[in-house]
mmCIF file of C-alpha atoms in Angstrom:
data_model
loop_
_atom_site.group_PDB
_atom_site.id
_atom_site.type_symbol
_atom_site.label_atom_id
_atom_site.label_comp_id
_atom_site.label_asym_id
_atom_site.label_seq_id
_atom_site.Cartn_x
_atom_site.Cartn_y
_atom_site.Cartn_z
ATOM 1 C CA PRO H 308 -32.494 -7.234 -66.512
ATOM 2 C CA SER H 309 -33.532 -4.853 -63.693
ATOM 3 C CA GLN H 310 -37.075 -5.260 -62.204
ATOM 4 C CA GLU H 311 -37.076 -1.560 -63.355
ATOM 5 C CA THR H 312 -36.732 -2.475 -66.746
ATOM 6 C CA ILE H 313 -39.827 -4.659 -66.501
ATOM 7 C CA ARG H 314 -41.906 -3.367 -63.896
ATOM 8 C CA TRP H 315 -44.465 -2.450 -66.560
ATOM 9 C CA ILE H 316 -45.357 -6.174 -67.159
ATOM 10 C CA TYR H 317 -47.908 -7.492 -64.966
ATOM 11 C CA SER H 318 -47.969 -10.850 -66.884
ATOM 12 C CA VAL H 319 -47.275 -12.552 -70.110
ATOM 13 C CA GLY H 320 -49.309 -14.015 -72.747
ATOM 14 C CA PHE H 321 -47.926 -17.401 -74.499
ATOM 15 C CA SER H 322 -48.226 -19.032 -78.003
ATOM 16 C CA GLU H 323 -50.383 -21.831 -78.167
ATOM 17 C CA ASP H 324 -47.800 -24.388 -77.792
ATOM 18 C CA THR H 325 -46.360 -22.282 -74.430
ATOM 19 C CA SER H 326 -42.912 -22.224 -76.052
ATOM 20 C CA THR H 327 -42.633 -18.529 -76.589
ATOM 21 C CA ILE H 328 -43.931 -15.574 -74.952
ATOM 22 C CA VAL H 329 -46.298 -13.409 -77.596
ATOM 23 C CA SER H 330 -47.572 -10.598 -75.567
ATOM 24 C CA MET H 331 -47.390 -8.527 -72.598
ATOM 25 C CA TYR H 332 -50.069 -7.161 -69.995
ATOM 26 C CA SER H 333 -49.760 -4.078 -67.579
ATOM 27 C CA VAL H 334 -51.557 -4.293 -64.243
ATOM 28 C CA ASP H 335 -54.694 -2.010 -65.859
ATOM 29 C CA GLY H 336 -55.227 -4.633 -68.264
ATOM 30 C CA GLU H 337 -53.657 -3.102 -71.382
ATOM 31 C CA THR H 338 -52.451 -6.126 -73.793
ATOM 32 C CA VAL H 339 -49.374 -5.380 -75.860
ATOM 33 C CA SER H 340 -48.288 -8.089 -78.834
ATOM 34 C CA LEU H 341 -44.707 -8.131 -78.936
ATOM 35 C CA VAL H 342 -42.994 -7.429 -82.276
ATOM 36 C CA ASN H 343 -41.008 -10.895 -82.169
ATOM 37 C CA PRO H 344 -42.030 -13.902 -79.892
ATOM 38 C CA VAL H 345 -39.602 -14.529 -77.140
ATOM 39 C CA LYS H 346 -38.442 -18.248 -76.849
ATOM 40 C CA ILE H 347 -38.536 -19.641 -73.175
ATOM 41 C CA VAL H 348 -35.295 -21.168 -72.569
ATOM 42 C CA PRO H 349 -34.368 -23.100 -69.401
ATOM 43 C CA GLN H 350 -31.908 -20.115 -68.659
ATOM 44 C CA VAL H 351 -34.314 -17.778 -67.046
ATOM 45 C CA GLU H 352 -31.927 -14.725 -67.395
ATOM 46 C CA THR H 353 -31.649 -15.444 -71.247
ATOM 47 C CA TRP H 354 -35.239 -15.157 -71.872
ATOM 48 C CA LEU H 355 -35.676 -12.265 -69.432
ATOM 49 C CA SER H 356 -33.123 -10.650 -71.213
ATOM 50 C CA ASP H 357 -34.804 -11.095 -74.639
ATOM 51 C CA LEU H 358 -38.211 -10.115 -73.056
ATOM 52 C CA THR H 359 -36.554 -6.797 -72.215
ATOM 53 C CA GLU H 360 -35.220 -6.371 -75.289
ATOM 54 C CA GLN H 361 -38.347 -7.211 -77.140
ATOM 55 C CA MET H 362 -40.403 -4.996 -74.804
ATOM 56 C CA LYS H 363 -38.456 -1.990 -75.684
ATOM 57 C CA LEU H 364 -38.213 -2.555 -79.202
ATOM 58 C CA THR H 365 -42.149 -3.173 -79.160
ATOM 59 C CA LEU H 366 -42.733 0.107 -77.135
ATOM 60 C CA GLN H 367 -40.390 1.952 -79.550
ATOM 61 C CA GLU H 368 -42.061 0.731 -82.621
ATOM 62 C CA LEU H 369 -45.660 1.756 -80.949
ATOM 63 C CA VAL H 370 -44.280 5.136 -80.432
ATOM 64 C CA VAL H 371 -43.365 5.748 -83.673
ATOM 65 C CA GLN H 372 -46.917 4.540 -85.168
ATOM 66 C CA CYS H 373 -48.909 6.456 -82.521
ATOM 67 C CA VAL H 374 -46.742 9.764 -83.388
ATOM 68 C CA ASN H 375 -47.046 9.107 -87.222
ATOM 69 C CA GLU H 376 -50.672 8.353 -86.780
ATOM 70 C CA HIS H 377 -51.161 11.693 -84.508
ATOM 71 C CA ARG H 378 -49.651 13.821 -87.280
ATOM 72 C CA LYS H 379 -52.092 12.518 -90.117
ATOM 73 C CA GLY H 380 -54.862 13.049 -87.194
ATOM 74 C CA SER H 381 -55.855 9.423 -86.964
ATOM 75 C CA ALA H 382 -54.290 8.123 -83.579
ATOM 76 C CA SER H 383 -56.733 6.007 -81.714
ATOM 77 C CA PRO H 384 -56.275 5.982 -77.570
ATOM 78 C CA THR H 385 -57.814 2.567 -77.826
ATOM 79 C CA LYS H 386 -54.757 1.112 -80.410
ATOM 80 C CA TYR H 387 -51.865 2.273 -77.741
ATOM 81 C CA PRO H 388 -50.894 1.335 -74.077
ATOM 82 C CA CYS H 389 -50.899 4.539 -71.853
ATOM 83 C CA GLN H 390 -47.200 4.905 -71.765
ATOM 84 C CA VAL H 391 -47.053 5.090 -75.401
ATOM 85 C CA LEU H 392 -49.605 7.565 -75.461
ATOM 86 C CA SER H 393 -47.984 9.786 -73.183
ATOM 87 C CA VAL H 394 -44.552 9.576 -74.760
ATOM 88 C CA ALA H 395 -46.434 10.405 -78.351
ATOM 89 C CA GLU H 396 -47.712 13.153 -76.520
ATOM 90 C CA HIS H 397 -44.478 14.536 -75.140
ATOM 91 C CA ILE H 398 -42.838 14.395 -78.836
ATOM 92 C CA LEU H 399 -45.608 16.263 -80.584
ATOM 93 C CA PHE H 400 -45.653 18.949 -77.716
ATOM 94 C CA THR H 401 -42.174 19.500 -78.277
ATOM 95 C CA GLU H 402 -42.864 19.893 -81.788
ATOM 96 C CA ARG H 403 -45.643 22.050 -81.640
ATOM 97 C CA CYS H 404 -44.252 24.265 -78.843
ATOM 98 C CA GLU H 405 -41.082 24.815 -80.792
ATOM 99 C CA GLU H 406 -43.073 25.685 -84.065
ATOM 100 C CA ALA H 407 -44.894 28.134 -81.814
ATOM 101 C CA LEU H 408 -41.398 29.652 -80.418
ATOM 102 C CA LYS H 409 -40.080 29.987 -83.626
ATOM 103 C CA GLY H 410 -43.106 31.456 -85.194
ATOM 104 C CA GLY H 411 -44.152 33.809 -82.557
ATOM 105 C CA ASP H 412 -47.509 31.971 -81.861
ATOM 106 C CA LEU H 413 -47.275 30.827 -78.133
ATOM 107 C CA ASN H 414 -50.850 32.308 -77.451
ATOM 108 C CA GLY H 415 -52.437 30.309 -80.643
ATOM 109 C CA TYR H 416 -50.871 27.343 -79.329
ATOM 110 C CA LEU H 417 -52.018 27.809 -75.723
ATOM 111 C CA LEU H 418 -55.668 28.079 -76.953
ATOM 112 C CA GLU H 419 -55.038 25.048 -79.032
ATOM 113 C CA LEU H 420 -54.248 23.170 -75.801
ATOM 114 C CA GLU H 421 -57.155 24.379 -74.178
ATOM 115 C CA GLY H 422 -59.525 23.247 -76.646
ATOM 116 C CA GLN H 423 -57.733 19.776 -76.377
ATOM 117 C CA LEU H 424 -58.241 19.865 -72.408
ATOM 118 C CA ASP H 425 -61.943 20.785 -73.067
ATOM 119 C CA SER H 426 -62.409 18.043 -75.634
ATOM 120 C CA TYR H 427 -60.640 15.407 -72.971
ATOM 121 C CA THR H 428 -62.566 16.795 -70.034
ATOM 122 C CA SER H 429 -65.771 16.771 -71.848
ATOM 123 C CA THR H 430 -65.387 13.044 -72.955
ATOM 124 C CA ASP H 431 -67.572 10.647 -71.222
ATOM 125 C CA ILE H 432 -66.527 7.221 -70.543
ATOM 126 C CA SER H 433 -68.652 5.482 -68.258
ATOM 127 C CA PRO H 434 -68.127 1.643 -67.771
ATOM 128 C CA THR H 435 -70.910 -0.515 -67.367
ATOM 129 C CA GLY H 436 -69.756 -2.364 -64.526
ATOM 130 C CA PRO H 437 -66.262 -3.923 -63.029
ATOM 131 C CA GLU H 438 -66.108 -6.381 -66.048
ATOM 132 C CA ASP H 439 -66.033 -3.577 -68.280
ATOM 133 C CA ARG H 440 -62.118 -3.201 -68.889
ATOM 134 C CA ASP H 441 -61.891 -1.776 -72.061
ATOM 135 C CA ALA H 442 -63.796 1.401 -70.644
ATOM 136 C CA ILE H 443 -61.846 1.207 -67.506
ATOM 137 C CA VAL H 444 -58.636 1.101 -69.434
ATOM 138 C CA LEU H 445 -59.843 4.291 -71.671
ATOM 139 C CA GLN H 446 -60.687 6.026 -68.469
ATOM 140 C CA ILE H 447 -57.165 5.471 -66.933
ATOM 141 C CA LYS H 448 -55.646 6.519 -70.265
ATOM 142 C CA LEU H 449 -57.858 9.562 -70.534
ATOM 143 C CA ARG H 450 -57.020 10.727 -67.119
ATOM 144 C CA SER H 451 -53.089 10.252 -67.784
ATOM 145 C CA LEU H 452 -53.396 12.430 -70.879
ATOM 146 C CA ILE H 453 -55.254 15.228 -68.958
ATOM 147 C CA LEU H 454 -52.685 15.211 -66.596
ATOM 148 C CA ASP H 455 -49.799 15.454 -69.106
ATOM 149 C CA LEU H 456 -51.755 18.357 -70.900
ATOM 150 C CA VAL H 457 -52.314 20.150 -67.899
ATOM 151 C CA HIS H 458 -48.361 20.302 -67.201
ATOM 152 C CA MET H 459 -48.095 21.305 -70.925
ATOM 153 C CA LEU H 460 -50.585 24.131 -70.438
ATOM 154 C CA ASP H 461 -48.718 25.007 -67.605
ATOM 155 C CA VAL H 462 -45.113 25.063 -69.611
ATOM 156 C CA VAL H 463 -46.545 27.162 -72.091
ATOM 157 C CA LYS H 464 -48.560 29.474 -69.966
ATOM 158 C CA MET H 465 -44.726 30.218 -68.154
ATOM 159 C CA LEU H 466 -43.211 30.566 -71.594
ATOM 160 C CA ALA H 467 -45.644 33.176 -72.740
ATOM 161 C CA ASN H 468 -45.307 35.031 -69.446
ATOM 162 C CA GLY H 469 -41.692 34.952 -69.765
ATOM 163 C CA GLY H 470 -41.576 36.428 -73.032
ATOM 164 C CA VAL H 471 -39.847 33.640 -74.597
ATOM 165 C CA ASN H 472 -39.590 33.570 -78.316
ATOM 166 C CA SER H 473 -36.533 31.342 -79.051
ATOM 167 C CA ILE H 474 -36.322 27.557 -78.787
ATOM 168 C CA GLY H 475 -32.726 28.477 -77.245
ATOM 169 C CA ASP H 476 -34.195 30.396 -74.330
ATOM 170 C CA TRP H 477 -33.335 28.957 -70.887
ATOM 171 C CA LEU H 478 -36.887 28.722 -69.888
ATOM 172 C CA TRP H 479 -37.584 26.470 -72.729
ATOM 173 C CA GLN H 480 -34.336 24.664 -72.382
ATOM 174 C CA LYS H 481 -34.777 23.624 -68.825
ATOM 175 C CA GLN H 482 -37.727 21.922 -69.846
ATOM 176 C CA LEU H 483 -37.531 17.885 -70.207
ATOM 177 C CA ARG H 484 -38.207 17.534 -74.092
ATOM 178 C CA PHE H 485 -39.417 14.610 -76.049
ATOM 179 C CA TYR H 486 -37.903 14.278 -79.855
ATOM 180 C CA LEU H 487 -38.198 11.474 -82.132
ATOM 181 C CA VAL H 488 -34.957 11.286 -84.045
ATOM 182 C CA ASN H 489 -34.287 8.423 -86.639
ATOM 183 C CA ASN H 490 -37.305 6.621 -85.143
ATOM 184 C CA LYS H 491 -35.829 6.875 -81.678
ATOM 185 C CA VAL H 492 -37.372 8.441 -78.474
ATOM 186 C CA ILE H 493 -34.639 11.440 -77.235
ATOM 187 C CA MET H 494 -35.147 13.146 -74.109
ATOM 188 C CA ARG H 495 -33.422 16.477 -73.600
ATOM 189 C CA MET H 496 -32.990 18.767 -71.025
ATOM 190 C CA CYS H 497 -30.450 21.806 -71.031
ATOM 191 C CA ASP H 498 -27.283 20.129 -72.603
ATOM 192 C CA THR H 499 -27.941 16.529 -71.690
ATOM 193 C CA GLU H 500 -29.602 13.765 -73.933
ATOM 194 C CA VAL H 501 -30.709 10.421 -73.287
#
């Protein structure tokens, strides 16, 4: 595995007997329990490769859970790591934006996003001190979501100002769009899909 693949991991947590890796930690203090523990073996490349695969599997499952909870209106930012929240928000943005394009209601969606931004920016999460890691991590998540939301607002404004009313329009197709297809995250831009 490349360093790029596992750069999110600042450190790992071990089982009580230290024979397996059971969780991973970000530099910001987020903790994510792995779906499947990774057995530590003498061959570093083997367990590092397993860790990479388990990290991907775990994050993928968390994105699916987060999107489903958002759709039900019950997703909690404290439950998910920042990158999962961000990917889930991008998936939901793509869905809602395409619904608005098909329904001819970009201005209504713009008002919805502006309300969401007002809600995020009016939320006060003040840590009681440097040891209040939960509040600090929640602040980081909220800042990230606000930055994503500002970009999403810009996209919707650009689409509305451009008179876009179809998901096939170039102004929409040139955007990086996120989809959840068969519980897998798919990114599309123009004719490219990853």
